[in-house]
Amino acid sequence: MAGSETTVEAVAPPDTVKILIAGGFGVGKTTMVGSVSEIAPLRTEEPLTVAGLGIDDLNGIEEKQATTVALDFGRITISRELVLYLFGTPGQQRFWFMWNDLAIGALGAVVLVDVRRPESSFAAIDFFERRGIPFVVGVNGFHGEHPYPAEDIRDALALPADVRVLLCDARERESCRDVLIALVDQLIVAAKTA
Amino acid sequence: MPALAREVGGDDTAGRLVRLFTLTGGRTRPSRTDFTLITTVTAVDPPPERAPRPQPEQARILRRCARPIAVAELAAHLDLPVSVVAIMLCDLLEAGLITVHPPHPVTPRTPDLDLLQKVRDGLGRL
Ligand SMILES: Nc1nc2c(ncn2[C@@H]2O[C@H](COP(=O)(O)OP(=O)(O)OP(=O)(O)O)[C@@H](O)[C@H]2O)c(=O)[nH]1
Ligand SMILES: [Mg+2]
């Protein structure tokens, strides 16, 4: 913490919004968050017993084989008044109960797809479709390779026409930024036609 | 890079859980739901005169939110679960030691075009 302690100016808190970076296990979610975030991705860990599995006192905790679910996130300052947070959702399916909470109040989501195994992101697509949460699909070409055009991937994933599909590289800042822009553009189009 | 959702089993975790419960006085849920991941909190400066002297862990939180900070960032910096930080923030709010700024409301049915345009412009400047 820099600066003198006595003259901390009152700073108006910014408005905050969030976008989820979702997809199957190991598809590059954390990598994407790190690529566009202005800070090194941060991580919080939640012991599952605390996260709402119904433990109300200390009894029996010692015997519990406790599990931790981690969440990583990054930040993009849009302006002095507005900050965007990006949350990488936990990839393993048994942690998906957390997605419900995460999805509340989100602008939308990026579903990342590993071009080599698109089926691993089926469940994520299904999750957002069922809840009516807007999303775009980012096809992460591992090793920067994109053997299939975006339209083939759209067909393979049976995506509706209004969901944009972008070929991307989760390691590249500009590429990830463009996926986020595509999501927001899609939201704007939907807002205008609503 | 380790997997995001990694498991920690055994004694260390049990010990950590006990420590966490001590911080929250055994509570597992906040008394109010003001604290989402992207809710921003700010320490009240100077603190109100009637406020009780903060506990050491509370003082750590207050130092971290001298400037507005999101709950998720606060938890990450303090290396505490968000659920635990939320409970401690409830106490600080009730003691008048912090102010709370909720996230920009987002409702899927009534999209906020002005907000979206701002986000779009900001991303375009990256
Ligand atoms: N070559 C290559 N490697 C990548 C790319 N994206 C991610 N990786 C690597 O793939 C592995 C998994 O990436 P992560 O970003 O951790 O994936 P994740 O979706 O967050 O994984 P989980 O949170 O465990 O589900 C890491 O070792 C990354 O460095 C890519 O575009 N190309
Ligand atoms: Mg990850």
mmCIF file of C-alpha atoms and ligand atoms in Angstrom:
data_model
loop_
_atom_site.group_PDB
_atom_site.id
_atom_site.type_symbol
_atom_site.label_atom_id
_atom_site.label_comp_id
_atom_site.label_asym_id
_atom_site.label_seq_id
_atom_site.Cartn_x
_atom_site.Cartn_y
_atom_site.Cartn_z
ATOM 1 C CA MET A 1 0.000 0.000 0.000
ATOM 2 C CA ALA A 2 1.501 3.214 -1.164
ATOM 3 C CA GLY A 3 0.873 6.750 0.029
ATOM 4 C CA SER A 4 0.559 8.422 3.348
ATOM 5 C CA GLU A 5 -1.927 7.072 5.845
ATOM 6 C CA THR A 6 -3.279 10.442 6.892
ATOM 7 C CA THR A 7 -4.411 11.764 3.532
ATOM 8 C CA VAL A 8 -6.344 8.886 2.030
ATOM 9 C CA GLU A 9 -8.802 10.583 -0.279
ATOM 10 C CA ALA A 10 -12.341 9.353 -0.315
ATOM 11 C CA VAL A 11 -12.738 7.349 -3.508
ATOM 12 C CA ALA A 12 -16.224 6.665 -4.792
ATOM 13 C CA PRO A 13 -16.659 2.914 -5.208
ATOM 14 C CA PRO A 14 -17.030 1.840 -8.846
ATOM 15 C CA ASP A 15 -20.021 -0.038 -10.194
ATOM 16 C CA THR A 16 -19.082 -3.657 -10.808
ATOM 17 C CA VAL A 17 -20.247 -6.194 -13.370
ATOM 18 C CA LYS A 18 -19.096 -9.715 -14.164
ATOM 19 C CA ILE A 19 -18.726 -12.131 -17.034
ATOM 20 C CA LEU A 20 -18.193 -15.863 -16.543
ATOM 21 C CA ILE A 21 -15.550 -17.847 -18.381
ATOM 22 C CA ALA A 22 -16.949 -21.365 -18.481
ATOM 23 C CA GLY A 23 -16.357 -24.664 -20.237
ATOM 24 C CA GLY A 24 -15.209 -28.187 -19.525
ATOM 25 C CA PHE A 25 -12.257 -29.326 -17.490
ATOM 26 C CA GLY A 26 -8.913 -27.960 -18.687
ATOM 27 C CA VAL A 27 -10.200 -26.060 -21.724
ATOM 28 C CA GLY A 28 -8.190 -22.919 -20.912
ATOM 29 C CA LYS A 29 -10.528 -20.913 -18.662
ATOM 30 C CA THR A 30 -7.877 -19.813 -16.194
ATOM 31 C CA THR A 31 -5.514 -19.068 -19.058
ATOM 32 C CA MET A 32 -8.096 -16.779 -20.672
ATOM 33 C CA VAL A 33 -8.809 -14.940 -17.418
ATOM 34 C CA GLY A 34 -5.076 -14.356 -17.003
ATOM 35 C CA SER A 35 -4.624 -13.177 -20.581
ATOM 36 C CA VAL A 36 -7.048 -10.251 -20.375
ATOM 37 C CA SER A 37 -6.976 -9.397 -16.686
ATOM 38 C CA GLU A 38 -5.098 -6.269 -15.608
ATOM 39 C CA ILE A 39 -4.035 -8.071 -12.431
ATOM 40 C CA ALA A 40 -2.511 -11.507 -12.042
ATOM 41 C CA PRO A 41 -5.512 -13.811 -11.611
ATOM 42 C CA LEU A 42 -6.623 -14.052 -8.003
ATOM 43 C CA ARG A 43 -7.943 -17.153 -6.353
ATOM 44 C CA THR A 44 -10.258 -17.816 -3.484
ATOM 45 C CA GLU A 45 -10.804 -21.207 -1.935
ATOM 46 C CA GLU A 46 -13.979 -22.287 -0.279
ATOM 47 C CA PRO A 47 -14.131 -25.306 1.997
ATOM 48 C CA LEU A 48 -17.203 -27.176 0.821
ATOM 49 C CA THR A 49 -18.489 -27.625 4.349
ATOM 50 C CA VAL A 50 -18.601 -23.850 4.695
ATOM 51 C CA ALA A 51 -19.982 -23.408 1.203
ATOM 52 C CA GLY A 52 -23.363 -24.575 2.323
ATOM 53 C CA LEU A 53 -23.329 -28.318 2.762
ATOM 54 C CA GLY A 54 -25.167 -27.884 5.997
ATOM 55 C CA ILE A 55 -22.600 -27.958 8.768
ATOM 56 C CA ASP A 56 -23.797 -25.659 11.498
ATOM 57 C CA ASP A 57 -21.280 -26.195 14.254
ATOM 58 C CA LEU A 58 -17.848 -27.543 14.910
ATOM 59 C CA ASN A 59 -18.999 -31.052 15.795
ATOM 60 C CA GLY A 60 -17.534 -33.652 13.526
ATOM 61 C CA ILE A 61 -15.381 -31.347 11.461
ATOM 62 C CA GLU A 62 -12.227 -33.103 12.521
ATOM 63 C CA GLU A 63 -13.461 -36.323 11.000
ATOM 64 C CA LYS A 64 -14.711 -34.750 7.799
ATOM 65 C CA GLN A 65 -12.630 -35.338 4.740
ATOM 66 C CA ALA A 66 -12.924 -31.696 3.717
ATOM 67 C CA THR A 67 -12.761 -30.581 0.119
ATOM 68 C CA THR A 68 -11.912 -27.169 -1.221
ATOM 69 C CA VAL A 69 -13.306 -25.663 -4.371
ATOM 70 C CA ALA A 70 -11.259 -22.868 -5.887
ATOM 71 C CA LEU A 71 -12.420 -19.967 -7.971
ATOM 72 C CA ASP A 72 -10.111 -17.767 -9.956
ATOM 73 C CA PHE A 73 -10.874 -14.377 -11.320
ATOM 74 C CA GLY A 74 -9.431 -11.295 -12.948
ATOM 75 C CA ARG A 75 -10.343 -7.660 -13.362
ATOM 76 C CA ILE A 76 -10.658 -5.135 -16.203
ATOM 77 C CA THR A 77 -11.144 -1.495 -15.236
ATOM 78 C CA ILE A 78 -13.535 -0.068 -17.817
ATOM 79 C CA SER A 79 -13.525 3.448 -16.357
ATOM 80 C CA ARG A 80 -13.273 5.145 -12.991
ATOM 81 C CA GLU A 81 -16.934 4.317 -12.459
ATOM 82 C CA LEU A 82 -17.091 0.800 -13.856
ATOM 83 C CA VAL A 83 -15.074 -2.370 -13.269
ATOM 84 C CA LEU A 84 -15.562 -5.701 -15.039
ATOM 85 C CA TYR A 85 -14.684 -8.950 -13.261
ATOM 86 C CA LEU A 86 -14.060 -12.210 -15.053
ATOM 87 C CA PHE A 87 -14.725 -15.414 -13.155
ATOM 88 C CA GLY A 88 -13.357 -18.722 -14.337
ATOM 89 C CA THR A 89 -15.924 -21.319 -13.320
ATOM 90 C CA PRO A 90 -14.754 -24.543 -11.680
ATOM 91 C CA GLY A 91 -14.275 -27.080 -14.471
ATOM 92 C CA GLN A 92 -15.055 -30.314 -12.695
ATOM 93 C CA GLN A 93 -18.697 -31.189 -13.019
ATOM 94 C CA ARG A 94 -19.221 -32.051 -9.369
ATOM 95 C CA PHE A 95 -18.501 -28.438 -8.455
ATOM 96 C CA TRP A 96 -21.184 -27.093 -10.708
ATOM 97 C CA PHE A 97 -23.547 -26.323 -7.857
ATOM 98 C CA MET A 98 -21.393 -23.202 -7.545
ATOM 99 C CA TRP A 99 -22.278 -22.098 -11.064
ATOM 100 C CA ASN A 100 -25.820 -21.205 -10.047
ATOM 101 C CA ASP A 101 -24.587 -18.622 -7.569
ATOM 102 C CA LEU A 102 -21.926 -17.373 -9.941
ATOM 103 C CA ALA A 103 -24.414 -16.906 -12.747
ATOM 104 C CA ILE A 104 -26.660 -14.576 -10.735
ATOM 105 C CA GLY A 105 -26.118 -11.016 -11.894
ATOM 106 C CA ALA A 106 -23.663 -11.951 -14.661
ATOM 107 C CA LEU A 107 -23.852 -10.037 -17.950
ATOM 108 C CA GLY A 108 -23.218 -13.273 -19.782
ATOM 109 C CA ALA A 109 -20.662 -15.996 -20.332
ATOM 110 C CA VAL A 110 -17.912 -17.168 -22.616
ATOM 111 C CA VAL A 111 -18.027 -20.934 -23.067
ATOM 112 C CA LEU A 112 -14.567 -22.089 -24.026
ATOM 113 C CA VAL A 113 -14.301 -25.185 -26.168
ATOM 114 C CA ASP A 114 -11.156 -27.230 -26.636
ATOM 115 C CA VAL A 115 -11.059 -27.776 -30.395
ATOM 116 C CA ARG A 116 -9.724 -31.312 -29.853
ATOM 117 C CA ARG A 117 -12.619 -32.408 -27.616
ATOM 118 C CA PRO A 118 -15.607 -30.091 -28.046
ATOM 119 C CA GLU A 119 -17.899 -32.546 -26.246
ATOM 120 C CA SER A 120 -16.247 -31.603 -22.949
ATOM 121 C CA SER A 121 -18.053 -28.247 -23.096
ATOM 122 C CA PHE A 122 -21.499 -29.624 -24.019
ATOM 123 C CA ALA A 123 -22.638 -29.527 -20.414
ATOM 124 C CA ALA A 124 -21.574 -25.907 -19.986
ATOM 125 C CA ILE A 125 -23.496 -24.879 -23.104
ATOM 126 C CA ASP A 126 -26.516 -26.764 -21.826
ATOM 127 C CA PHE A 127 -26.240 -24.989 -18.457
ATOM 128 C CA PHE A 128 -26.429 -21.497 -19.960
ATOM 129 C CA GLU A 129 -29.046 -22.393 -22.573
ATOM 130 C CA ARG A 130 -31.392 -23.822 -19.954
ATOM 131 C CA ARG A 131 -31.108 -20.732 -17.797
ATOM 132 C CA GLY A 132 -31.397 -18.295 -20.668
ATOM 133 C CA ILE A 133 -28.023 -16.745 -19.855
ATOM 134 C CA PRO A 134 -26.468 -15.223 -22.976
ATOM 135 C CA PHE A 135 -23.147 -16.681 -24.062
ATOM 136 C CA VAL A 136 -20.678 -16.862 -26.923
ATOM 137 C CA VAL A 137 -18.478 -19.821 -27.742
ATOM 138 C CA GLY A 138 -14.726 -19.376 -27.905
ATOM 139 C CA VAL A 139 -12.982 -22.230 -29.669
ATOM 140 C CA ASN A 140 -9.561 -22.495 -28.077
ATOM 141 C CA GLY A 141 -7.190 -23.876 -30.674
ATOM 142 C CA PHE A 142 -4.542 -25.480 -28.565
ATOM 143 C CA HIS A 143 -1.154 -24.879 -30.175
ATOM 144 C CA GLY A 144 -2.846 -22.059 -32.074
ATOM 145 C CA GLU A 145 -4.279 -24.476 -34.602
ATOM 146 C CA HIS A 146 -7.792 -24.271 -35.945
ATOM 147 C CA PRO A 147 -8.458 -27.315 -38.117
ATOM 148 C CA TYR A 148 -12.210 -26.591 -38.370
ATOM 149 C CA PRO A 149 -14.021 -23.446 -39.436
ATOM 150 C CA ALA A 150 -16.287 -21.837 -36.832
ATOM 151 C CA GLU A 151 -19.414 -22.941 -38.703
ATOM 152 C CA ASP A 152 -18.446 -26.624 -38.401
ATOM 153 C CA ILE A 153 -18.086 -26.188 -34.669
ATOM 154 C CA ARG A 154 -21.467 -24.458 -34.510
ATOM 155 C CA ASP A 155 -23.035 -27.441 -36.238
ATOM 156 C CA ALA A 156 -21.179 -29.953 -34.090
ATOM 157 C CA LEU A 157 -22.409 -28.196 -30.946
ATOM 158 C CA ALA A 158 -25.922 -27.614 -32.376
ATOM 159 C CA LEU A 159 -25.772 -23.935 -31.452
ATOM 160 C CA PRO A 160 -28.587 -21.530 -32.291
ATOM 161 C CA ALA A 161 -27.887 -18.922 -34.964
ATOM 162 C CA ASP A 162 -27.762 -15.999 -32.530
ATOM 163 C CA VAL A 163 -24.867 -17.499 -30.521
ATOM 164 C CA ARG A 164 -21.582 -16.302 -31.920
ATOM 165 C CA VAL A 165 -18.712 -18.748 -32.368
ATOM 166 C CA LEU A 166 -15.162 -17.407 -32.419
ATOM 167 C CA LEU A 167 -11.882 -19.123 -33.033
ATOM 168 C CA CYS A 168 -9.473 -17.927 -30.368
ATOM 169 C CA ASP A 169 -6.247 -18.507 -28.513
ATOM 170 C CA ALA A 170 -6.693 -18.372 -24.743
ATOM 171 C CA ARG A 171 -3.047 -17.357 -24.345
ATOM 172 C CA GLU A 172 -3.412 -14.222 -26.476
ATOM 173 C CA ARG A 173 -4.682 -11.038 -24.908
ATOM 174 C CA GLU A 174 -6.131 -9.539 -28.103
ATOM 175 C CA SER A 175 -7.807 -12.792 -29.017
ATOM 176 C CA CYS A 176 -9.488 -13.042 -25.595
ATOM 177 C CA ARG A 177 -10.476 -9.377 -25.708
ATOM 178 C CA ASP A 178 -12.141 -9.972 -29.083
ATOM 179 C CA VAL A 179 -14.161 -12.849 -27.647
ATOM 180 C CA LEU A 180 -15.372 -10.592 -24.825
ATOM 181 C CA ILE A 181 -16.234 -7.852 -27.326
ATOM 182 C CA ALA A 182 -18.203 -10.375 -29.378
ATOM 183 C CA LEU A 183 -20.185 -11.302 -26.267
ATOM 184 C CA VAL A 184 -20.977 -7.679 -25.454
ATOM 185 C CA ASP A 185 -21.882 -6.952 -29.091
ATOM 186 C CA GLN A 186 -24.240 -9.919 -28.987
ATOM 187 C CA LEU A 187 -25.776 -8.538 -25.777
ATOM 188 C CA ILE A 188 -26.191 -5.129 -27.391
ATOM 189 C CA VAL A 189 -27.917 -6.609 -30.444
ATOM 190 C CA ALA A 190 -30.242 -8.587 -28.167
ATOM 191 C CA ALA A 191 -30.954 -5.484 -26.056
ATOM 192 C CA LYS A 192 -31.836 -3.434 -29.134
ATOM 193 C CA THR A 193 -34.213 -6.049 -30.488
ATOM 194 C CA ALA A 194 -35.787 -6.772 -27.099
ATOM 195 C CA MET B 1 -0.467 -24.724 -13.436
ATOM 196 C CA PRO B 2 -2.519 -26.695 -10.926
ATOM 197 C CA ALA B 3 -6.104 -27.577 -11.732
ATOM 198 C CA LEU B 4 -8.514 -24.879 -10.653
ATOM 199 C CA ALA B 5 -10.734 -27.092 -8.637
ATOM 200 C CA ARG B 6 -8.225 -28.911 -6.570
ATOM 201 C CA GLU B 7 -8.924 -30.926 -3.561
ATOM 202 C CA VAL B 8 -7.200 -30.590 -0.275
ATOM 203 C CA GLY B 9 -7.820 -33.441 2.081
ATOM 204 C CA GLY B 10 -6.774 -34.483 5.531
ATOM 205 C CA ASP B 11 -5.554 -32.845 8.688
ATOM 206 C CA ASP B 12 -4.466 -29.481 7.337
ATOM 207 C CA THR B 13 -7.908 -28.738 6.013
ATOM 208 C CA ALA B 14 -9.643 -29.812 9.186
ATOM 209 C CA GLY B 15 -7.363 -27.537 11.199
ATOM 210 C CA ARG B 16 -7.994 -24.702 8.804
ATOM 211 C CA LEU B 17 -11.736 -25.185 9.054
ATOM 212 C CA VAL B 18 -11.592 -24.989 12.820
ATOM 213 C CA ARG B 19 -9.616 -21.757 12.533
ATOM 214 C CA LEU B 20 -12.170 -20.354 10.096
ATOM 215 C CA PHE B 21 -15.057 -21.214 12.389
ATOM 216 C CA THR B 22 -13.233 -19.437 15.185
ATOM 217 C CA LEU B 23 -13.059 -16.299 13.054
ATOM 218 C CA THR B 24 -16.799 -16.341 12.477
ATOM 219 C CA GLY B 25 -17.733 -17.350 16.010
ATOM 220 C CA GLY B 26 -19.019 -20.657 14.672
ATOM 221 C CA ARG B 27 -21.400 -19.113 12.165
ATOM 222 C CA THR B 28 -21.572 -20.611 8.695
ATOM 223 C CA ARG B 29 -23.869 -18.089 7.072
ATOM 224 C CA PRO B 30 -23.932 -14.312 7.060
ATOM 225 C CA SER B 31 -26.948 -12.740 8.748
ATOM 226 C CA ARG B 32 -27.646 -10.788 5.574
ATOM 227 C CA THR B 33 -26.885 -11.375 1.931
ATOM 228 C CA ASP B 34 -25.395 -8.015 1.004
ATOM 229 C CA PHE B 35 -22.054 -9.476 0.079
ATOM 230 C CA THR B 36 -21.783 -10.921 -3.402
ATOM 231 C CA LEU B 37 -18.365 -11.597 -4.939
ATOM 232 C CA ILE B 38 -18.361 -8.222 -6.691
ATOM 233 C CA THR B 39 -19.950 -6.125 -3.969
ATOM 234 C CA THR B 40 -17.478 -3.381 -3.062
ATOM 235 C CA VAL B 41 -16.751 -2.474 0.530
ATOM 236 C CA THR B 42 -14.981 0.576 1.921
ATOM 237 C CA ALA B 43 -13.752 1.297 5.436
ATOM 238 C CA VAL B 44 -15.425 4.261 7.089
ATOM 239 C CA ASP B 45 -12.702 6.809 7.731
ATOM 240 C CA PRO B 46 -12.515 8.010 10.406
ATOM 241 C CA PRO B 47 -14.344 5.171 12.182
ATOM 242 C CA PRO B 48 -17.434 6.208 14.172
ATOM 243 C CA GLU B 49 -16.614 7.061 17.773
ATOM 244 C CA ARG B 50 -19.112 4.639 19.238
ATOM 245 C CA ALA B 51 -17.657 1.724 17.227
ATOM 246 C CA PRO B 52 -16.082 -1.085 19.246
ATOM 247 C CA ARG B 53 -12.362 -1.633 18.865
ATOM 248 C CA PRO B 54 -11.947 -4.080 15.938
ATOM 249 C CA GLN B 55 -10.546 -7.572 16.501
ATOM 250 C CA PRO B 56 -7.163 -8.228 14.841
ATOM 251 C CA GLU B 57 -8.735 -10.037 11.859
ATOM 252 C CA GLN B 58 -11.267 -7.235 11.499
ATOM 253 C CA ALA B 59 -8.460 -4.691 11.587
ATOM 254 C CA ARG B 60 -6.769 -6.610 8.751
ATOM 255 C CA ILE B 61 -9.947 -6.345 6.701
ATOM 256 C CA LEU B 62 -10.348 -2.651 7.444
ATOM 257 C CA ARG B 63 -6.780 -1.928 6.313
ATOM 258 C CA ARG B 64 -7.488 -3.783 3.060
ATOM 259 C CA CYS B 65 -10.596 -1.744 2.343
ATOM 260 C CA ALA B 66 -9.220 1.720 3.042
ATOM 261 C CA ARG B 67 -10.048 2.135 -0.639
ATOM 262 C CA PRO B 68 -13.069 0.422 -2.235
ATOM 263 C CA ILE B 69 -12.408 -3.250 -2.900
ATOM 264 C CA ALA B 70 -14.579 -6.110 -4.171
ATOM 265 C CA VAL B 71 -15.382 -8.881 -1.704
ATOM 266 C CA ALA B 72 -13.732 -11.512 -3.923
ATOM 267 C CA GLU B 73 -10.497 -9.514 -4.064
ATOM 268 C CA LEU B 74 -10.575 -8.955 -0.345
ATOM 269 C CA ALA B 75 -10.981 -12.690 0.286
ATOM 270 C CA ALA B 76 -8.173 -13.550 -2.123
ATOM 271 C CA HIS B 77 -5.774 -11.066 -0.511
ATOM 272 C CA LEU B 78 -6.654 -12.230 2.989
ATOM 273 C CA ASP B 79 -6.469 -15.883 1.887
ATOM 274 C CA LEU B 80 -9.856 -16.535 3.471
ATOM 275 C CA PRO B 81 -12.977 -18.121 1.957
ATOM 276 C CA VAL B 82 -15.514 -15.614 0.636
ATOM 277 C CA SER B 83 -18.156 -17.100 2.932
ATOM 278 C CA VAL B 84 -16.024 -16.349 5.988
ATOM 279 C CA VAL B 85 -15.167 -12.845 4.820
ATOM 280 C CA ALA B 86 -18.875 -12.174 4.209
ATOM 281 C CA ILE B 87 -19.712 -13.060 7.802
ATOM 282 C CA MET B 88 -16.942 -10.826 9.134
ATOM 283 C CA LEU B 89 -18.095 -7.999 6.861
ATOM 284 C CA CYS B 90 -21.590 -8.289 8.336
ATOM 285 C CA ASP B 91 -20.148 -7.555 11.754
ATOM 286 C CA LEU B 92 -18.166 -4.600 10.409
ATOM 287 C CA LEU B 93 -21.232 -3.236 8.646
ATOM 288 C CA GLU B 94 -23.345 -3.543 11.782
ATOM 289 C CA ALA B 95 -20.604 -1.753 13.731
ATOM 290 C CA GLY B 96 -20.686 1.077 11.204
ATOM 291 C CA LEU B 97 -17.068 0.466 10.214
ATOM 292 C CA ILE B 98 -17.625 -0.159 6.493
ATOM 293 C CA THR B 99 -19.931 1.003 3.745
ATOM 294 C CA VAL B 100 -21.240 -1.353 1.080
ATOM 295 C CA HIS B 101 -21.748 -0.668 -2.621
ATOM 296 C CA PRO B 102 -23.803 -3.339 -4.422
ATOM 297 C CA PRO B 103 -22.922 -4.537 -7.947
ATOM 298 C CA HIS B 104 -24.570 -2.904 -10.923
ATOM 299 C CA PRO B 105 -27.942 -4.673 -11.133
ATOM 300 C CA VAL B 106 -28.169 -6.973 -14.146
ATOM 301 C CA THR B 107 -31.522 -8.449 -15.100
ATOM 302 C CA PRO B 108 -31.655 -10.589 -18.233
ATOM 303 C CA ARG B 109 -35.187 -9.417 -19.121
ATOM 304 C CA THR B 110 -34.416 -5.699 -19.073
ATOM 305 C CA PRO B 111 -30.914 -5.214 -20.469
ATOM 306 C CA ASP B 112 -29.193 -1.926 -19.752
ATOM 307 C CA LEU B 113 -28.034 -0.672 -23.148
ATOM 308 C CA ASP B 114 -26.110 2.244 -21.702
ATOM 309 C CA LEU B 115 -24.131 -0.075 -19.405
ATOM 310 C CA LEU B 116 -23.416 -2.517 -22.237
ATOM 311 C CA GLN B 117 -22.174 0.307 -24.444
ATOM 312 C CA LYS B 118 -19.792 1.451 -21.704
ATOM 313 C CA VAL B 119 -18.407 -2.055 -21.296
ATOM 314 C CA ARG B 120 -18.088 -2.371 -25.066
ATOM 315 C CA ASP B 121 -16.186 0.927 -25.324
ATOM 316 C CA GLY B 122 -13.900 -0.021 -22.432
ATOM 317 C CA LEU B 123 -13.023 -3.368 -24.010
ATOM 318 C CA GLY B 124 -12.392 -1.618 -27.314
ATOM 319 C CA ARG B 125 -9.755 0.532 -25.616
ATOM 320 C CA LEU B 126 -7.831 -2.484 -24.318
HETATM 321 N N1 LIG C 1 -0.770 -24.972 -26.047
HETATM 322 C C1 LIG C 1 -1.783 -24.380 -25.425
HETATM 323 N N2 LIG C 1 -1.953 -24.636 -24.127
HETATM 324 C C2 LIG C 1 -2.985 -24.059 -23.496
HETATM 325 C C3 LIG C 1 -3.873 -23.182 -24.150
HETATM 326 N N3 LIG C 1 -4.810 -22.786 -23.264
HETATM 327 C C4 LIG C 1 -4.513 -23.388 -22.116
HETATM 328 N N4 LIG C 1 -3.402 -24.148 -22.230
HETATM 329 C C5 LIG C 1 -2.792 -25.012 -21.213
HETATM 330 O O1 LIG C 1 -3.733 -26.014 -20.888
HETATM 331 C C6 LIG C 1 -3.741 -26.291 -19.501
HETATM 332 C C7 LIG C 1 -5.114 -26.055 -18.931
HETATM 333 O O2 LIG C 1 -5.430 -24.668 -19.034
HETATM 334 P P1 LIG C 1 -6.233 -23.898 -17.903
HETATM 335 O O3 LIG C 1 -6.311 -22.482 -18.316
HETATM 336 O O4 LIG C 1 -5.700 -24.199 -16.556
HETATM 337 O O5 LIG C 1 -7.626 -24.603 -18.073
HETATM 338 P P2 LIG C 1 -8.912 -24.470 -17.151
HETATM 339 O O6 LIG C 1 -10.078 -24.516 -18.074
HETATM 340 O O7 LIG C 1 -8.799 -23.311 -16.246
HETATM 341 O O8 LIG C 1 -8.833 -25.815 -16.325
HETATM 342 P P3 LIG C 1 -9.701 -26.238 -15.035
HETATM 343 O O9 LIG C 1 -9.926 -25.014 -14.226
HETATM 344 O O10 LIG C 1 -8.858 -27.247 -14.346
HETATM 345 O O11 LIG C 1 -10.965 -26.830 -15.579
HETATM 346 C C8 LIG C 1 -2.680 -25.386 -18.898
HETATM 347 O O12 LIG C 1 -1.488 -26.108 -18.763
HETATM 348 C C9 LIG C 1 -2.524 -24.280 -19.927
HETATM 349 O O13 LIG C 1 -1.230 -23.706 -19.905
HETATM 350 C C10 LIG C 1 -3.644 -22.912 -25.546
HETATM 351 O O14 LIG C 1 -4.366 -22.164 -26.192
HETATM 352 N N5 LIG C 1 -2.585 -23.545 -26.121
HETATM 353 MG MG MG C 2 -8.896 -23.212 -14.260
#
